[in-house]
mmCIF file of C-alpha atoms in Angstrom:
data_model
loop_
_atom_site.group_PDB
_atom_site.id
_atom_site.type_symbol
_atom_site.label_atom_id
_atom_site.label_comp_id
_atom_site.label_asym_id
_atom_site.label_seq_id
_atom_site.Cartn_x
_atom_site.Cartn_y
_atom_site.Cartn_z
ATOM 1 C CA ASP A 21 102.757 187.511 81.789
ATOM 2 C CA GLY A 22 103.181 190.042 79.013
ATOM 3 C CA ARG A 23 106.531 191.378 80.194
ATOM 4 C CA SER A 24 109.562 191.434 77.914
ATOM 5 C CA TYR A 25 113.142 190.704 78.882
ATOM 6 C CA PRO A 26 116.374 191.570 77.075
ATOM 7 C CA VAL A 27 118.049 188.456 75.700
ATOM 8 C CA ARG A 28 121.593 188.055 74.432
ATOM 9 C CA ALA A 29 122.984 185.312 72.254
ATOM 10 C CA LEU A 30 125.208 182.899 74.166
ATOM 11 C CA LYS A 31 128.051 183.304 71.669
ATOM 12 C CA SER A 32 128.147 187.036 72.411
ATOM 13 C CA LEU A 33 128.828 186.577 76.133
ATOM 14 C CA THR A 34 132.252 187.096 77.704
ATOM 15 C CA PRO A 35 133.630 186.078 81.115
ATOM 16 C CA ALA A 36 132.929 189.616 82.303
ATOM 17 C CA ASP A 37 129.206 189.085 81.685
ATOM 18 C CA LEU A 38 129.161 186.325 84.334
ATOM 19 C CA GLU A 39 130.859 188.378 87.031
ATOM 20 C CA GLY A 40 128.633 188.584 90.091
ATOM 21 C CA ILE A 41 126.375 185.796 88.824
ATOM 22 C CA GLY A 42 125.553 183.239 91.517
ATOM 23 C CA LEU A 43 123.580 180.733 89.492
ATOM 24 C CA VAL A 44 123.267 179.838 85.826
ATOM 25 C CA PHE A 45 120.191 177.879 84.757
ATOM 26 C CA LEU A 46 120.680 175.789 81.642
ATOM 27 C CA CYS A 47 117.483 174.786 79.835
ATOM 28 C CA VAL A 48 117.942 173.998 76.145
ATOM 29 C CA SER A 49 117.099 171.140 73.798
ATOM 30 C CA LYS A 50 118.750 167.806 74.614
ATOM 31 C CA GLU A 51 120.821 167.833 71.437
ATOM 32 C CA SER A 52 122.125 171.334 72.209
ATOM 33 C CA ILE A 53 123.379 170.595 75.715
ATOM 34 C CA PRO A 54 126.943 169.485 74.801
ATOM 35 C CA THR A 55 127.577 172.568 72.648
ATOM 36 C CA VAL A 56 126.096 174.971 75.194
ATOM 37 C CA LEU A 57 128.014 173.381 78.077
ATOM 38 C CA GLN A 58 131.260 173.750 76.143
ATOM 39 C CA GLN A 59 130.518 177.407 75.421
ATOM 40 C CA LEU A 60 129.640 178.116 79.040
ATOM 41 C CA ALA A 61 132.751 176.326 80.327
ATOM 42 C CA ALA A 62 134.851 178.576 78.101
ATOM 43 C CA LEU A 63 133.529 181.571 80.065
ATOM 44 C CA LYS A 64 135.307 180.246 83.180
ATOM 45 C CA PRO A 65 132.283 180.317 85.539
ATOM 46 C CA ALA A 66 134.180 178.800 88.480
ATOM 47 C CA HIS A 67 132.483 181.192 90.911
ATOM 48 C CA ALA A 68 128.929 180.253 89.791
ATOM 49 C CA GLY A 69 126.648 177.321 90.429
ATOM 50 C CA LEU A 70 124.835 175.526 87.623
ATOM 51 C CA LEU A 71 121.245 174.347 87.669
ATOM 52 C CA ILE A 72 120.820 172.059 84.663
ATOM 53 C CA ASP A 73 117.522 170.776 83.333
ATOM 54 C CA THR A 74 116.755 167.078 83.048
ATOM 55 C CA PRO A 75 118.005 164.668 81.818
ATOM 56 C CA VAL A 76 121.377 166.473 82.337
ATOM 57 C CA LEU A 77 122.825 164.762 79.252
ATOM 58 C CA ARG A 78 121.727 162.089 76.826
ATOM 59 C CA PHE A 79 123.535 158.771 77.258
ATOM 60 C CA LYS A 80 125.462 159.224 74.006
ATOM 61 C CA HIS A 81 126.686 162.621 75.224
ATOM 62 C CA LEU A 82 128.046 161.522 78.618
ATOM 63 C CA ARG A 83 131.617 162.281 77.570
ATOM 64 C CA HIS A 84 130.665 165.960 77.599
ATOM 65 C CA ALA A 85 129.999 165.816 81.335
ATOM 66 C CA ARG A 86 133.593 166.943 81.836
ATOM 67 C CA HIS A 87 132.459 170.506 81.064
ATOM 68 C CA LEU A 88 130.444 170.523 84.289
ATOM 69 C CA ARG A 89 133.745 170.808 86.180
ATOM 70 C CA ALA A 90 133.888 174.457 85.153
ATOM 71 C CA PHE A 91 131.160 175.369 87.658
ATOM 72 C CA ARG A 92 131.488 175.684 91.387
ATOM 73 C CA THR A 93 128.458 173.470 92.037
ATOM 74 C CA VAL A 94 125.957 171.562 89.919
ATOM 75 C CA SER A 95 122.418 170.462 90.721
ATOM 76 C CA VAL A 96 119.552 169.201 88.581
ATOM 77 C CA ALA A 97 116.151 170.823 87.932
ATOM 78 C CA GLU A 98 114.153 167.688 88.721
ATOM 79 C CA ASP A 99 110.813 169.139 89.846
ATOM 80 C CA CYS A 100 109.240 165.686 90.318
ATOM 81 C CA SER A 101 111.383 165.310 93.447
ATOM 82 C CA THR A 102 109.622 168.247 95.129
ATOM 83 C CA LEU A 103 105.985 167.906 94.041
ATOM 84 C CA PRO A 104 103.639 169.629 96.526
ATOM 85 C CA TRP A 105 101.630 166.516 97.451
ATOM 86 C CA LEU A 106 104.736 164.643 98.591
ATOM 87 C CA ASP A 107 104.698 166.449 101.969
ATOM 88 C CA VAL A 108 101.277 165.212 103.032
ATOM 89 C CA VAL A 109 101.986 161.673 101.794
ATOM 90 C CA ARG A 110 105.186 161.586 103.833
ATOM 91 C CA ALA A 111 103.332 162.887 106.886
ATOM 92 C CA SER A 112 100.780 160.083 106.605
ATOM 93 C CA ILE A 113 103.466 157.438 106.152
ATOM 94 C CA ALA A 114 105.504 158.818 109.070
ATOM 95 C CA ALA A 115 102.398 158.638 111.260
ATOM 96 C CA GLY A 116 102.086 154.926 110.497
ATOM 97 C CA ASP A 117 98.727 155.281 108.749
ATOM 98 C CA ILE A 118 99.503 152.537 106.219
ATOM 99 C CA GLY A 119 102.067 150.603 108.227
ATOM 100 C CA GLU A 120 105.445 149.828 106.750
ATOM 101 C CA LEU A 121 105.884 151.243 103.270
ATOM 102 C CA ARG A 122 106.202 148.485 100.652
ATOM 103 C CA SER A 123 105.536 149.755 97.120
ATOM 104 C CA ALA A 124 104.120 152.413 94.820
ATOM 105 C CA VAL A 125 102.057 152.022 91.658
ATOM 106 C CA PHE A 126 102.138 154.745 89.003
ATOM 107 C CA SER A 127 99.375 153.918 86.542
ATOM 108 C CA GLN A 128 99.912 156.246 83.569
ATOM 109 C CA SER A 129 101.070 158.872 86.055
ATOM 110 C CA ALA A 130 104.842 159.025 85.528
ATOM 111 C CA TRP A 131 107.286 159.136 82.652
ATOM 112 C CA ALA A 132 110.873 158.130 81.884
ATOM 113 C CA TYR A 133 113.620 159.563 84.148
ATOM 114 C CA HIS A 134 111.032 161.763 85.906
ATOM 115 C CA GLY A 135 109.297 158.563 86.998
ATOM 116 C CA VAL A 136 112.538 157.230 88.471
ATOM 117 C CA ALA A 137 112.965 160.440 90.481
ATOM 118 C CA MET A 138 109.339 160.335 91.637
ATOM 119 C CA ALA A 139 109.641 156.720 92.750
ATOM 120 C CA LYS A 140 112.725 157.544 94.798
ATOM 121 C CA ALA A 141 110.946 160.520 96.370
ATOM 122 C CA VAL A 142 107.848 158.497 97.283
ATOM 123 C CA LEU A 143 109.714 155.413 98.512
ATOM 124 C CA GLY A 144 112.320 157.381 100.433
ATOM 125 C CA SER A 145 115.454 155.952 98.849
ATOM 126 C CA GLY A 146 118.029 157.380 96.464
ATOM 127 C CA ARG A 147 119.277 154.095 95.028
ATOM 128 C CA VAL A 148 117.658 151.881 92.393
ATOM 129 C CA ARG A 149 118.927 148.316 92.580
ATOM 130 C CA SER A 150 117.343 146.889 89.445
ATOM 131 C CA GLY A 151 114.615 147.389 86.896
ATOM 132 C CA ARG A 152 112.766 145.745 84.050
ATOM 133 C CA ARG A 153 110.506 146.944 81.251
ATOM 134 C CA ARG A 154 108.045 144.763 79.361
ATOM 135 C CA LYS A 155 106.102 145.650 76.236
ATOM 136 C CA HIS A 156 102.434 144.679 76.046
ATOM 137 C CA GLY A 157 101.603 145.613 72.482
ATOM 138 C CA GLY A 158 101.319 148.996 70.821
ATOM 139 C CA GLU A 159 102.209 151.848 73.154
ATOM 140 C CA PHE A 160 101.442 149.827 76.291
ATOM 141 C CA ALA A 161 104.285 148.739 78.551
ATOM 142 C CA SER A 162 105.136 148.242 82.209
ATOM 143 C CA ARG A 163 108.192 148.994 84.285
ATOM 144 C CA ARG A 164 109.268 147.563 87.610
ATOM 145 C CA LEU A 165 111.994 149.123 89.740
ATOM 146 C CA VAL A 166 113.483 147.886 92.994
ATOM 147 C CA VAL A 167 114.198 151.051 94.968
ATOM 148 C CA GLY A 168 116.017 150.561 98.245
ATOM 149 C CA GLY A 169 114.293 147.218 98.856
ATOM 150 C CA LYS A 170 110.844 148.528 97.895
ATOM 151 C CA GLU A 171 109.054 148.219 94.559
ATOM 152 C CA ALA A 172 107.775 150.765 92.083
ATOM 153 C CA LEU A 173 105.482 149.670 89.249
ATOM 154 C CA PHE A 174 104.778 151.902 86.243
ATOM 155 C CA LEU A 175 102.084 151.375 83.630
ATOM 156 C CA GLU A 176 102.584 153.155 80.289
ATOM 157 C CA PRO A 177 101.776 155.268 78.372
ATOM 158 C CA ARG A 178 101.650 158.387 80.492
ATOM 159 C CA ASP A 179 98.233 160.032 80.588
ATOM 160 C CA TYR A 180 97.890 162.493 83.452
ATOM 161 C CA ALA A 181 94.204 163.131 82.754
ATOM 162 C CA ASN A 182 93.361 159.482 83.419
ATOM 163 C CA GLY A 183 96.389 158.374 85.430
ATOM 164 C CA ARG A 184 96.369 157.076 88.986
ATOM 165 C CA LEU A 185 98.722 156.789 91.937
ATOM 166 C CA ALA A 186 98.733 154.267 94.793
ATOM 167 C CA ILE A 187 101.205 153.952 97.670
ATOM 168 C CA VAL A 188 100.990 150.598 99.453
ATOM 169 C CA GLY A 189 101.929 149.691 103.009
ATOM 170 C CA THR A 190 101.477 146.665 105.253
ATOM 171 C CA LYS A 191 98.268 148.073 106.805
ATOM 172 C CA GLY A 192 96.745 150.166 104.068
ATOM 173 C CA VAL A 193 97.135 152.202 100.918
ATOM 174 C CA ILE A 194 97.152 155.875 99.922
ATOM 175 C CA SER A 195 95.640 156.564 96.505
ATOM 176 C CA ASP A 196 94.502 159.598 94.553
ATOM 177 C CA TYR A 197 91.365 157.779 93.420
ATOM 178 C CA PRO A 198 88.534 156.076 95.371
ATOM 179 C CA MET A 199 89.344 152.629 96.742
ATOM 180 C CA LYS A 200 87.143 150.339 98.839
ATOM 181 C CA ALA A 201 90.006 148.277 100.214
ATOM 182 C CA HIS A 202 90.491 147.987 103.965
ATOM 183 C CA GLY A 203 92.798 150.704 105.264
ATOM 184 C CA ALA A 204 92.502 152.792 102.085
ATOM 185 C CA LEU A 205 93.169 156.521 102.423
ATOM 186 C CA ARG A 206 92.457 159.111 99.748
ATOM 187 C CA LEU A 207 95.042 161.629 98.603
ATOM 188 C CA GLU A 208 92.719 164.593 97.978
ATOM 189 C CA SER A 209 93.335 167.886 96.246
ATOM 190 C CA ILE A 210 91.991 170.887 98.171
ATOM 191 C CA ILE A 211 90.365 172.981 95.446
ATOM 192 C CA GLU A 212 88.456 176.187 96.103
ATOM 193 C CA SER A 213 87.118 178.564 93.458
ATOM 194 C CA GLY A 214 89.109 176.833 90.754
ATOM 195 C CA ALA A 215 92.437 177.015 92.592
ATOM 196 C CA CYS A 216 94.356 174.170 94.220
ATOM 197 C CA LEU A 217 95.267 175.318 97.727
ATOM 198 C CA GLY A 218 96.805 172.134 99.080
ATOM 199 C CA PHE A 219 96.465 168.397 99.600
ATOM 200 C CA ARG A 220 94.944 166.140 102.251
ATOM 201 C CA VAL A 221 95.379 162.514 103.372
ATOM 202 C CA GLY A 222 93.100 161.466 106.214
ATOM 203 C CA THR A 223 93.733 163.859 109.102
ATOM 204 C CA HIS A 224 96.875 165.290 107.499
ATOM 205 C CA GLU A 225 96.671 168.462 105.461
ATOM 206 C CA VAL A 226 99.319 170.612 103.762
ATOM 207 C CA ARG A 227 98.480 174.029 102.330
ATOM 208 C CA LEU A 228 100.344 175.829 99.576
ATOM 209 C CA ASP A 229 101.593 179.331 100.221
ATOM 210 C CA GLU A 230 100.369 182.271 98.143
ATOM 211 C CA ALA A 231 103.090 182.048 95.479
ATOM 212 C CA GLU A 232 102.643 178.293 95.087
ATOM 213 C CA ALA A 233 98.858 178.531 94.878
ATOM 214 C CA SER A 234 99.181 181.187 92.171
ATOM 215 C CA LEU A 235 100.743 178.508 89.959
ATOM 216 C CA MET A 236 97.807 176.125 90.383
ATOM 217 C CA GLN A 237 94.908 178.237 89.174
ATOM 218 C CA GLU A 238 91.962 177.364 86.921
ATOM 219 C CA VAL A 239 92.063 173.667 87.730
ATOM 220 C CA PRO A 240 89.071 171.310 87.444
ATOM 221 C CA GLU A 241 87.006 170.711 90.567
ATOM 222 C CA ALA A 242 87.842 167.420 92.307
ATOM 223 C CA ALA A 243 90.901 166.892 90.068
ATOM 224 C CA SER A 244 93.267 164.217 91.375
ATOM 225 C CA ALA A 245 96.923 164.757 92.214
ATOM 226 C CA THR A 246 97.863 162.976 88.987
ATOM 227 C CA ALA A 247 95.461 165.083 86.900
ATOM 228 C CA LEU A 248 97.095 168.194 88.384
ATOM 229 C CA MET A 249 100.628 167.081 87.516
ATOM 230 C CA GLU A 250 101.273 169.754 84.878
ATOM 231 C CA ALA A 251 100.239 172.451 87.349
ATOM 232 C CA ALA A 252 102.136 170.847 90.247
ATOM 233 C CA LYS A 253 105.485 170.650 88.457
ATOM 234 C CA PRO A 254 106.000 174.460 88.407
ATOM 235 C CA VAL A 255 105.395 174.415 92.174
ATOM 236 C CA GLY A 256 108.058 171.729 92.481
ATOM 237 C CA PHE A 257 110.447 173.873 90.467
ATOM 238 C CA LEU A 258 109.727 176.899 92.659
ATOM 239 C CA ARG A 259 110.576 174.808 95.712
ATOM 240 C CA LEU A 260 113.865 173.763 94.130
ATOM 241 C CA LEU A 261 114.753 177.413 93.495
ATOM 242 C CA ARG A 262 113.839 178.382 97.033
ATOM 243 C CA ALA A 263 116.006 175.610 98.451
ATOM 244 C CA LEU A 264 118.974 176.722 96.369
ATOM 245 C CA HIS A 265 118.441 180.343 97.395
ATOM 246 C CA ALA A 266 118.454 179.276 101.056
ATOM 247 C CA GLY A 267 121.717 177.380 100.559
ATOM 248 C CA GLU A 268 120.043 173.987 100.858
ATOM 249 C CA PRO A 269 120.865 170.985 98.647
ATOM 250 C CA GLY A 270 119.262 170.742 95.226
ATOM 251 C CA TYR A 271 118.599 167.524 93.343
ATOM 252 C CA PRO A 272 122.066 165.908 93.187
ATOM 253 C CA LEU A 273 123.933 165.582 89.905
ATOM 254 C CA ALA A 274 124.670 161.886 90.564
ATOM 255 C CA ASP A 275 120.953 161.193 90.990
ATOM 256 C CA GLY A 276 120.092 163.070 87.811
ATOM 257 C CA LEU A 277 122.663 161.123 85.804
ATOM 258 C CA ASP A 278 121.581 157.793 87.297
ATOM 259 C CA ASP A 279 117.908 158.506 86.525
ATOM 260 C CA MET A 280 118.820 159.041 82.880
ATOM 261 C CA ILE A 281 121.047 155.952 82.752
ATOM 262 C CA ILE A 282 118.335 153.760 84.295
ATOM 263 C CA ASP A 283 115.748 155.042 81.839
ATOM 264 C CA TYR A 284 118.164 154.493 78.928
ATOM 265 C CA HIS A 285 118.784 150.849 79.845
ATOM 266 C CA LEU A 286 115.086 150.123 80.331
ATOM 267 C CA GLU A 287 114.218 151.652 76.960
ATOM 268 C CA LYS A 288 117.068 150.067 75.002
ATOM 269 C CA VAL A 289 117.505 146.614 76.547
ATOM 270 C CA GLY A 290 114.509 146.255 78.861
ATOM 271 C CA ARG A 291 116.645 145.662 81.953
ATOM 272 C CA TYR A 292 118.757 147.528 84.454
ATOM 273 C CA ALA A 293 120.972 146.262 87.253
ATOM 274 C CA ALA A 294 123.046 148.533 89.449
ATOM 275 C CA ASN A 295 126.668 147.438 89.218
ATOM 276 C CA PRO A 296 130.096 149.025 88.717
ATOM 277 C CA PHE A 297 129.470 149.243 84.967
ATOM 278 C CA THR A 298 126.055 150.953 85.055
ATOM 279 C CA SER A 299 126.323 153.412 87.949
ATOM 280 C CA SER A 300 127.605 156.952 87.514
ATOM 281 C CA ARG A 301 128.873 156.711 91.092
ATOM 282 C CA SER A 302 131.342 153.824 90.655
ATOM 283 C CA PRO A 303 134.934 154.329 89.410
ATOM 284 C CA MET A 304 134.424 151.777 86.633
ATOM 285 C CA GLY A 305 131.120 153.280 85.534
ATOM 286 C CA ARG A 306 132.591 156.768 85.489
ATOM 287 C CA LEU A 307 135.518 155.567 83.411
ATOM 288 C CA LEU A 308 133.309 153.813 80.856
ATOM 289 C CA MET A 309 130.870 156.708 80.647
ATOM 290 C CA GLY A 310 133.553 159.341 80.353
ATOM 291 C CA THR A 311 132.473 161.120 83.545
ATOM 292 C CA GLY A 312 135.633 160.301 85.502
ATOM 293 C CA PRO A 313 136.937 163.914 85.629
ATOM 294 C CA LEU A 314 133.771 164.944 87.497
ATOM 295 C CA TYR A 315 134.688 162.777 90.468
ATOM 296 C CA ARG A 316 138.405 163.356 90.964
ATOM 297 C CA SER A 317 137.852 164.442 94.541
ATOM 298 C CA ALA A 318 138.498 161.907 97.282
ATOM 299 C CA VAL A 319 135.519 163.404 99.126
ATOM 300 C CA PRO A 320 132.258 161.419 98.596
ATOM 301 C CA PHE A 321 129.518 163.002 96.530
ATOM 302 C CA ARG A 322 127.501 165.531 98.521
ATOM 303 C CA ASN A 323 125.586 168.770 98.163
ATOM 304 C CA GLN A 324 126.849 171.993 99.703
ATOM 305 C CA SER A 325 125.724 175.578 99.660
ATOM 306 C CA CYS A 326 127.597 177.882 97.325
ATOM 307 C CA GLY A 327 126.326 181.030 99.004
ATOM 308 C CA ASN A 328 124.118 183.800 97.776
ATOM 309 C CA GLY A 329 124.592 186.119 94.832
ATOM 310 C CA SER A 330 122.944 187.674 91.842
ATOM 311 C CA SER A 331 121.354 185.471 89.216
ATOM 312 C CA ALA A 332 121.122 184.729 85.538
ATOM 313 C CA ALA A 333 118.972 182.292 83.567
ATOM 314 C CA LEU A 334 119.763 181.038 80.094
ATOM 315 C CA ASN A 335 116.129 180.517 79.207
ATOM 316 C CA ARG A 336 112.880 181.176 80.981
ATOM 317 C CA ARG A 337 113.673 181.042 84.674
ATOM 318 C CA SER A 338 116.195 182.424 87.154
ATOM 319 C CA ALA A 339 117.367 182.109 90.757
ATOM 320 C CA SER A 340 119.907 183.738 93.000
ATOM 321 C CA SER A 341 122.105 181.049 94.504
ATOM 322 C CA GLY A 342 123.260 177.548 93.761
ATOM 323 C CA SER A 343 123.709 174.268 95.540
ATOM 324 C CA GLY A 344 125.093 170.995 94.369
ATOM 325 C CA ARG A 345 128.336 169.210 93.688
ATOM 326 C CA THR A 346 131.501 170.613 95.255
ATOM 327 C CA TRP A 347 134.310 170.147 92.768
ATOM 328 C CA PRO A 348 137.836 168.970 93.574
ATOM 329 C CA ASN A 349 140.340 171.377 95.074
ATOM 330 C CA LYS A 350 144.105 171.453 94.900
ATOM 331 C CA THR A 351 144.421 168.761 97.563
ATOM 332 C CA SER A 352 142.213 166.282 95.740
ATOM 333 C CA LYS A 353 143.634 162.992 94.583
ATOM 334 C CA PRO A 354 144.148 162.616 90.829
ATOM 335 C CA PRO A 355 141.729 160.452 88.811
ATOM 336 C CA LEU A 356 142.420 156.769 88.315
ATOM 337 C CA ARG A 357 144.211 155.989 85.083
ATOM 338 C CA TRP A 358 144.276 152.832 83.009
ATOM 339 C CA GLY A 359 147.373 151.610 81.204
ATOM 340 C CA PRO A 360 150.411 149.396 81.500
ATOM 341 C CA ARG A 361 152.506 149.696 84.620
ATOM 342 C CA LYS A 362 155.809 151.417 84.092
ATOM 343 C CA ALA A 363 158.847 149.170 84.341
#
C-alpha cells in the first residue's frame, strides 16, 4: 500500500522487546523455521501466543517442535480452513439441500497440506483415517482421503484458473461450475463492478463485510469460487486474525502438524493410515517424531484464549491476541520415558 514500516533483525531482539506483545506471527521460509523458532524461544516469550504459518515444520524438522513450548499458546495460520465460501456451503448442507453429506471432489482446486485442511473444513471432521496417492503420468496424480467416514478426492496438478469443486450428498451436489445432474446446486460468486461481495448457493447467500470485500477487488466477472482462491485466502487469514483477537480458537497446532504429516506420507510413500506411529496426537507418534515435550500435559489438546494485548509480526502481518495450545503447568504429569526398568 506504499507505507513503510521499521524492521529489526531477529538477532538484535532482546526479551525486553517482547514485553507487552500478545501475539507473534512467524512467517519465514520452511528451511528457516527451526533456526527462527530457536531464536524466539531464547527470548522467553512465555506470556505471548504464537501464530505460525503452514506447514508448521517440515517432517525432517519435527524434533524442533520442542521450541514451541516457549510460547503461551500456539495456533496455525491455515487460511484454507476459513475460506469465505465455506459459510454458505455449510448453510446449504445444514438445510438438507443435498441430503446427507458423502464426499467432496477437488479437481485441480487444492494443494498439499492446504488440501487436507480444506477437506476437513468441507466435510466437517478433524480426523483423517487414511489416504492414498496415485500417479497418472507426468504431473498428473490423484489423492483419496477418508475423512471422518466421508471421502475427499483430489485431482492434480493444482490449477485454480481451471479448477473445480463439487460437494456430494445423498440427494444432490453443490458445485462451483454448471452441472445438469438432478439435485445440482451452483456455488456462485456474487460479483459487482469487479468486486466479489459474497457467495450464493440456491436460496442461501452470505455477504462479505467491507474489509473482506476490499481484499477481493478486480476479479473477473462470473469467476468461480476456485478461480477466486488466491483472493479468498487473504479473507480467510483475516478471519483467523479476527477470531484470535476475539479470544476464539485458531487452527489447532495438532491439526496443522497432522496435515503436514499426511501430505508427507502421500508424497513419499503414496499411502497414509492413521495409527499410533503416524499421528502427532498419539504418545507413540509423539515419541517417534520428537514432539513429546509439546504434550506433557495430562489435559487433552484444546484451544483456549490467551487474552488481549499488543501485537508484533515477524513478517508481513500482525494481530493483537493469540489462541491455541495451552502448555503444561506445574501440576502436569511428566512425559513418558523409554528405557529399562530400574531394579
